[in-house]
Short mmCIF file of C-alpha atoms in Angstrom, two decimals:
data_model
loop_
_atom_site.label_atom_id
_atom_site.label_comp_id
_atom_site.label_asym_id
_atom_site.label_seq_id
_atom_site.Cartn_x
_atom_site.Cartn_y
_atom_site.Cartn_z
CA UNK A 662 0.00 0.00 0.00
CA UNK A 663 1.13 3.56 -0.82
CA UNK A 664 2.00 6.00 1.82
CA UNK A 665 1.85 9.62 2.40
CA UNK A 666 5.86 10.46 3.38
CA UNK A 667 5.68 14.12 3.23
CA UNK A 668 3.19 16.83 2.92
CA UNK A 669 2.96 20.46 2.30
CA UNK A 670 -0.34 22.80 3.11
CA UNK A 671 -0.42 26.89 1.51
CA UNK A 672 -3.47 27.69 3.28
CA UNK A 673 -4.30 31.86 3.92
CA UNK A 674 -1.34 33.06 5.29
CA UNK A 675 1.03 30.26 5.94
CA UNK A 676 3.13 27.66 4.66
CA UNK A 677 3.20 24.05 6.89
CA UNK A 678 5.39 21.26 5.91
CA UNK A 679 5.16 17.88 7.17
CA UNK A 680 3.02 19.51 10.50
CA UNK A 681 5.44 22.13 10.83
CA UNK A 682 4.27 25.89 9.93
CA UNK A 683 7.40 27.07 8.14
CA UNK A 684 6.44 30.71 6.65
CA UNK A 685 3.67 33.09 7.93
CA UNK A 686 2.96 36.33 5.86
CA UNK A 687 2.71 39.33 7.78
CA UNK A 688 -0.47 40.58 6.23
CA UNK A 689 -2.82 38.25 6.79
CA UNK A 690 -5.25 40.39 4.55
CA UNK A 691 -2.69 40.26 2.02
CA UNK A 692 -3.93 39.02 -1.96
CA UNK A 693 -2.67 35.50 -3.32
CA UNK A 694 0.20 37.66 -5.75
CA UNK A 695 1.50 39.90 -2.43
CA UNK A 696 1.44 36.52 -0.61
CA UNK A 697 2.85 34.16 -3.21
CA UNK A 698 5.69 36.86 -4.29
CA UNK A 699 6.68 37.16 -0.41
CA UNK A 700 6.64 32.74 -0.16
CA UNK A 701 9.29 33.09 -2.98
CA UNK A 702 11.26 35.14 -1.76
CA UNK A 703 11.33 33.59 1.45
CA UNK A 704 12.08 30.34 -0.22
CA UNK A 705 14.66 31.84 -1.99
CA UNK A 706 13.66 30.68 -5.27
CA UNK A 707 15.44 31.56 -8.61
CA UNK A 708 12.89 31.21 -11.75
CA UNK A 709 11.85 33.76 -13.96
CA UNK A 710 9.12 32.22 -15.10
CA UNK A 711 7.14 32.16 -12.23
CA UNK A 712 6.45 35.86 -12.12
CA UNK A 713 4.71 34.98 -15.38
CA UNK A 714 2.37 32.44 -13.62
CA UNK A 715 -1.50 32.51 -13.03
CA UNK A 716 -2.40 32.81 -9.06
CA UNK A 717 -2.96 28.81 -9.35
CA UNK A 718 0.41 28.03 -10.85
CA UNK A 719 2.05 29.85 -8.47
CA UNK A 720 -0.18 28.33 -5.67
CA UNK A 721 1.10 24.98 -6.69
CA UNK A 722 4.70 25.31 -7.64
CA UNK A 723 5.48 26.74 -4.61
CA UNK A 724 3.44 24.24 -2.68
CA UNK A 725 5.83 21.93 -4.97
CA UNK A 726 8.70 23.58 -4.20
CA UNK A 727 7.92 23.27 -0.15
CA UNK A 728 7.02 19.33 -0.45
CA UNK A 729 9.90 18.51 -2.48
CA UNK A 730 12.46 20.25 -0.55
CA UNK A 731 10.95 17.65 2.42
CA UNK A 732 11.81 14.98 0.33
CA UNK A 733 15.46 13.80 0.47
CA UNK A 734 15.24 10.93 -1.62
CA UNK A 735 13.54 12.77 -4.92
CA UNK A 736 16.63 13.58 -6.78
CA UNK A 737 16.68 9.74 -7.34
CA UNK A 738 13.30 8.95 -7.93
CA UNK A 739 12.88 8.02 -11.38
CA UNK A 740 11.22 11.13 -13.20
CA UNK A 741 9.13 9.34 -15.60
CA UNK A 742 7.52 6.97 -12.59
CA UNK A 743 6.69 10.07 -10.71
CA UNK A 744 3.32 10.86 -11.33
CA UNK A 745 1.36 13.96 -10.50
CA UNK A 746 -2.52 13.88 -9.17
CA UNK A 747 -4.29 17.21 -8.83
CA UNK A 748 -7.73 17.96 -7.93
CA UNK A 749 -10.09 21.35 -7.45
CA UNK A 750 -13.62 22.88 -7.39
CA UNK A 751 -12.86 25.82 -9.29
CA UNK A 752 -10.69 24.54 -12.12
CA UNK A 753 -8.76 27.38 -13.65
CA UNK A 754 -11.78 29.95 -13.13
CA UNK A 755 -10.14 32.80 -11.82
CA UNK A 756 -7.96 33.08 -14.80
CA UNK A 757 -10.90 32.65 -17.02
CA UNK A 758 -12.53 35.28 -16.09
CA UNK A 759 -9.48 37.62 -16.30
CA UNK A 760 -9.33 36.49 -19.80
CA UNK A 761 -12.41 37.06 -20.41
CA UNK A 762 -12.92 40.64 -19.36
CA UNK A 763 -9.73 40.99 -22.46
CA UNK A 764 -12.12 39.57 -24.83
CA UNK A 765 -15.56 40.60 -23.50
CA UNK A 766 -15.29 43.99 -24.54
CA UNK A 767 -16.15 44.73 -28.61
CA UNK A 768 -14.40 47.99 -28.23
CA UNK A 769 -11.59 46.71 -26.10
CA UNK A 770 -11.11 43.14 -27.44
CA UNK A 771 -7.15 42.62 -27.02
CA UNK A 772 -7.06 38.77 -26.35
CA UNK A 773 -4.09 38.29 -23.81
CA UNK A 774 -2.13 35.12 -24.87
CA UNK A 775 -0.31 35.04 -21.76
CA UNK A 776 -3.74 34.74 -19.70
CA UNK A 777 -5.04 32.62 -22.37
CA UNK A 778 -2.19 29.78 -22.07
CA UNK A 779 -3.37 29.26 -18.35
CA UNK A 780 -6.74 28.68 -18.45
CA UNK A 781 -6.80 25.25 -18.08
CA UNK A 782 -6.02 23.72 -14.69
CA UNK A 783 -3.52 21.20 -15.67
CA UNK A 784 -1.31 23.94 -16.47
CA UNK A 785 -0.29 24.38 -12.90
CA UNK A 786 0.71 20.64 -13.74
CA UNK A 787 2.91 21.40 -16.54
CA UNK A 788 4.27 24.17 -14.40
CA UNK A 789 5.28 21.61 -11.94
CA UNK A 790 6.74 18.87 -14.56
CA UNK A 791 8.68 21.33 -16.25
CA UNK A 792 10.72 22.73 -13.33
CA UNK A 793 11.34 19.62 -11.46
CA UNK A 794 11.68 17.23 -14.82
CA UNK A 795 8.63 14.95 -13.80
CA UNK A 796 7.57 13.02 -17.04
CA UNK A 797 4.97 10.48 -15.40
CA UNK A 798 1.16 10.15 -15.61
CA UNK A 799 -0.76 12.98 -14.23
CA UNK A 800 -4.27 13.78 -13.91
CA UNK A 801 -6.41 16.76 -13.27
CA UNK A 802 -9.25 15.88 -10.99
CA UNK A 803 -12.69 18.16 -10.50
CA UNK A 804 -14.57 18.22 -7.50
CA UNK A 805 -17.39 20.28 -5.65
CA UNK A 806 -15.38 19.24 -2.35
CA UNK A 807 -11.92 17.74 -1.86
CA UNK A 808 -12.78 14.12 -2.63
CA UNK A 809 -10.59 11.83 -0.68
CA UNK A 810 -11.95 8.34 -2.00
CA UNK A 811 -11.69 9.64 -5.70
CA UNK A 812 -8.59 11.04 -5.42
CA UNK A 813 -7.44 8.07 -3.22
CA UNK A 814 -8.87 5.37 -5.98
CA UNK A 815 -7.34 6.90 -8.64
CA UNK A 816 -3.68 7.64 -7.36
CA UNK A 817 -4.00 3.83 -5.67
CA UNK A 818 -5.04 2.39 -9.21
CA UNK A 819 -1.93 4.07 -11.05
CA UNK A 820 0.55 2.33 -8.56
CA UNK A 821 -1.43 -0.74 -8.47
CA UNK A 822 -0.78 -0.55 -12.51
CA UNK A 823 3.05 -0.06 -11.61
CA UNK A 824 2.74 2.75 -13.73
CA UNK A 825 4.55 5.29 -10.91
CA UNK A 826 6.48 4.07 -8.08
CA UNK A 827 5.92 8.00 -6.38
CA UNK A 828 3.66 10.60 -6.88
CA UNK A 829 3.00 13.90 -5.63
CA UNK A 830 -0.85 13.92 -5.14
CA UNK A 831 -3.39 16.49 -3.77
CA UNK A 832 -5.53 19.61 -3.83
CA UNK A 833 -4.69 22.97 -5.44
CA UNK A 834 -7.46 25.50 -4.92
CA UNK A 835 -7.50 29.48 -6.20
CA UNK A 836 -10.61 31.32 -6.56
CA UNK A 837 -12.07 34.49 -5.22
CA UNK A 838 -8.68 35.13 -3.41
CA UNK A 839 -9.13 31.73 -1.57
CA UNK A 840 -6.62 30.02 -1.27
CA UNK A 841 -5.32 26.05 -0.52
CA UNK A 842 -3.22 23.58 -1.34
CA UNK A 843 -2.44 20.37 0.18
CA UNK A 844 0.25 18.23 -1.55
CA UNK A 845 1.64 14.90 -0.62
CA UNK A 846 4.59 12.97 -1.62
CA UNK A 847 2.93 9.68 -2.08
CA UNK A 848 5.57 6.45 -2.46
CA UNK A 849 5.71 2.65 -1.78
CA UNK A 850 8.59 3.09 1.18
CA UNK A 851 6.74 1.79 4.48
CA UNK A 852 8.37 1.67 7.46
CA UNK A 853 9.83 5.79 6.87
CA UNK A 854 9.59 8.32 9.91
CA UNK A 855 5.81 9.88 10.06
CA UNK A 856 4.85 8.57 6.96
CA UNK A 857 0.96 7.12 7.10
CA UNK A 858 -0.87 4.85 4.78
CA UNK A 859 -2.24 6.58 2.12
CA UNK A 860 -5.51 5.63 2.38
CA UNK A 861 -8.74 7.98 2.08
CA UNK A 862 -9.18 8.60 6.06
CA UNK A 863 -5.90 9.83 6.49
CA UNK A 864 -6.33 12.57 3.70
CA UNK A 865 -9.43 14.09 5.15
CA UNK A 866 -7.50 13.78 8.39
CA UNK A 867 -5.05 16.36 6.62
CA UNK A 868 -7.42 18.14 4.92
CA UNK A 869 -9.10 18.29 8.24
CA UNK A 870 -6.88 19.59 10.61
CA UNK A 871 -5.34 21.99 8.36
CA UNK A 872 -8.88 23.27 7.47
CA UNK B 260 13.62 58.27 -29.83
CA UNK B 261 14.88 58.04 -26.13
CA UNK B 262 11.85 58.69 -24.63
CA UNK B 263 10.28 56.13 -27.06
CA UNK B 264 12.97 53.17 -25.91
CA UNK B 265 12.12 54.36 -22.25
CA UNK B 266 8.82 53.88 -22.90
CA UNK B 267 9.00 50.67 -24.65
CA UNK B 268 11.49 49.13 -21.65
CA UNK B 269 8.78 50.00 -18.66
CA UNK B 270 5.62 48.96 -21.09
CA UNK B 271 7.30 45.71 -21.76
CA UNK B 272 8.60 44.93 -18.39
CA UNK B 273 4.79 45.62 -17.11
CA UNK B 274 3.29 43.52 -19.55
CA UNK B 275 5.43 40.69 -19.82
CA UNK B 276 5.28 40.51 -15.54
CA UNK B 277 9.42 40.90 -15.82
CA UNK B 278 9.73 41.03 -11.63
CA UNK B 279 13.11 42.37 -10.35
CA UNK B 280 14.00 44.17 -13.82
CA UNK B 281 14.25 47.82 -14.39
CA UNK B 282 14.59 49.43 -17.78
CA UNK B 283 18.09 50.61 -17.08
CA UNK B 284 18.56 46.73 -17.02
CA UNK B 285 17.79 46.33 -20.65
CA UNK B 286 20.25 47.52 -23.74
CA UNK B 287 17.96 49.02 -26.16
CA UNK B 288 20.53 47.08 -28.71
CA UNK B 289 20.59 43.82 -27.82
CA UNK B 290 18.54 41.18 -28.70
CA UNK B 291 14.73 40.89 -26.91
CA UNK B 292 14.94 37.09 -27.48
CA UNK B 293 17.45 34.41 -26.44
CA UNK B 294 18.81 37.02 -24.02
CA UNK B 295 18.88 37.11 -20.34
CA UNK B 296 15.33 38.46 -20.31
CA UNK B 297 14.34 34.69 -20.95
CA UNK B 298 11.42 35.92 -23.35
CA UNK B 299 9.33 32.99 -25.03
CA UNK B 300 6.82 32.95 -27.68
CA UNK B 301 4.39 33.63 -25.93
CA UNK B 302 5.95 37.05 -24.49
CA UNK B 303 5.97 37.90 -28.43
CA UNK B 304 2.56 37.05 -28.82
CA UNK B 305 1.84 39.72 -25.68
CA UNK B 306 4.10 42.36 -27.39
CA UNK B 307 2.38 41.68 -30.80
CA UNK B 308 -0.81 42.86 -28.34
CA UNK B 309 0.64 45.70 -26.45
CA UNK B 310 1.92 46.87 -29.76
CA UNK B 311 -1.76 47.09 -31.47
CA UNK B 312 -3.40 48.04 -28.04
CA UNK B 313 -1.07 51.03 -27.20
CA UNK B 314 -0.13 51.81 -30.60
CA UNK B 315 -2.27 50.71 -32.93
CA UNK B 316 0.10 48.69 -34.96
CA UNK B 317 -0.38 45.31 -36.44
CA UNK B 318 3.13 43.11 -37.21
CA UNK B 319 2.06 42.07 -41.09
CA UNK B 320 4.17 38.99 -41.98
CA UNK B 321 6.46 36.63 -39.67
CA UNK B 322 9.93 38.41 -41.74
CA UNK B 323 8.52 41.88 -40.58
CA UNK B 324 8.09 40.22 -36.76
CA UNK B 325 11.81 39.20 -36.73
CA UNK B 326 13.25 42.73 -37.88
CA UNK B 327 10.99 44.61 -35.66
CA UNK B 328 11.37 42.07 -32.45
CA UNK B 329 15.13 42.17 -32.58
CA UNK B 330 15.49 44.77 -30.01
CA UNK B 331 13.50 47.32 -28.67
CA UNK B 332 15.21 50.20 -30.31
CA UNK B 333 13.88 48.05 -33.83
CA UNK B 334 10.62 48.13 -31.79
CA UNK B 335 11.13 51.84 -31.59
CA UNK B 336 12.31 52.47 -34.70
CA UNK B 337 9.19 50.85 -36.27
CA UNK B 338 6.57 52.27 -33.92
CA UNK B 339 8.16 56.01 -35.07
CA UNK B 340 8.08 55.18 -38.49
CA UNK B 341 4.63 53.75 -38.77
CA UNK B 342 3.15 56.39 -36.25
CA UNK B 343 4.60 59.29 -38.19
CA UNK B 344 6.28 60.25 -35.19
CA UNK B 345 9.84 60.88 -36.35
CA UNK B 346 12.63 60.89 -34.06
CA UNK B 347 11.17 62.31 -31.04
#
């Protein structure tokens, strides 16, 4: 049975990894691109590229970065086993709409390619893949509510299918300035410090008492 | 034609989301792409929009593109040109 090794939470204000709360913005009022520019910094992070994110890419790279830097073994994890399982209500809505108010104006229609290239929400996936050189399956999940048991069936099924032997599997939520994310380094190691089975109690129990 | 490149440099760096740069940080003479500035195709698809939003100009054929996206004094040089601006 998989287990859950390591997990990072962005939820409001702060940054936890593994139970620990590692960052805490000062502004607690503070929007998701004040919040997320501060998280990078404090991570001192070196990538263009994600100043040129939408507020859910940047949600869940740095929500990547935080979980991987947890995980000491990850440099030799096979990239193309590593798999990547996301899930959300809201899809990639908040950048929709911004691209549509570029569009929804006859008299003002300048599309905005670099709006229009993230409104999907796998994109926060390819985000992910392309910085840390993942090449496994992934999966974009949608759901009203985080959805343990689906999101548990479906990252269980891939292993069971040998088709990753680690994954990095949760939720990634951005809309109406709300944000959370909850990612877990999922493997087939039992027997490592704090890890749990990865089963669909114990990721409500995260998503629980983070919540 | 100063003013123009000044311009161009802080209307490029806002658009494009360049964080940390400063238009002192960009030659006017070197080349926009395959630089530092680690500009992709899809920042030339957002200056092919900036370009008709602020300016009104339209890029007509991929061998015009590549002359006028070389640098942003080219950029410059064509907005002034097709604005009947002169050198300002």
């Amino acid at each position: 049975m998989p287990v859950i090794a390591h997990y990072s939470l962005i939820k409001d204000d702060a940054l936890v990894v593994d139970g620990r709360a590692t960052y805490r913005h000062e502004d607690k009022e503070a929007g998701v691109g004040a919040f997320a520019s501060a998280l990078y910094k404090h991570m001192e992070l070196s990538y263009l590229k994600f100043f040129k994110m939408d507020n859910l890419s940047k949600l869940g790279f740095l929500a990547a970065e935080a979980l991987l830097k947890a995980v000491p073994d990850f440099a030799d994890t096979p990239k193309d086993k590593t798999g990547l399982f996301l899930m959300n209500a809201h899809s990639s809505l908040d950048t929709d709409e911004r691209y549509y108010e570029t569009v929804a104006n006859d008299e003002n229609n300048f599309p905005s390619p670099a709006l229009f290239v993230y409104t999907l929400p796998n994109i926060v996936i390819g985000e992910i893949c392309i910085r840390h050189k993942i090449t496994g399956e992934h999966a974009f999940l949608l759901s009203e509510q985080p959805d343990a048991t689906l999101l548990c069936n479906y990252v269980r099924n891939v292993f069971d299918e040998n088709a990753v032997d680690a994954a990095i599997a949760g939720w990634v939520e951005y809309y109406g300035d709300k944000r959370h994310a909850l990612l877990m380094w999922v493997n087939r190691q039992p027997g490592q410090v704090g890890a749990t089975e990865f089963t669909p109690a114990t990721i409500q129990q995260l998503w629980t008492i983070h919540s | 034609m100063e003013t123009l490149i000044t311009d161009l440099k802080t209307q490029i760096i806002e658009h494009l989301n360049l964080e940390g740069v400063s238009p002192g940080d960009i030659d006017a003479d070197e080349p926009l792409f395959g630089s530092e500035l680690g500009l992709d195709s899809i920042d030339a698809l957002e200056i092919i929009v900036m370009l008709e939003r602020i300016y009104g100009l339209k890029i007509k054929s991929q061998e015009e593109g590549k002359k006028v996206f070389y640098s942003v004094r080219t950029l410059a040089e064509f907005i002034s040109e097709n604005k009947g601006l002169g050198v300002v």
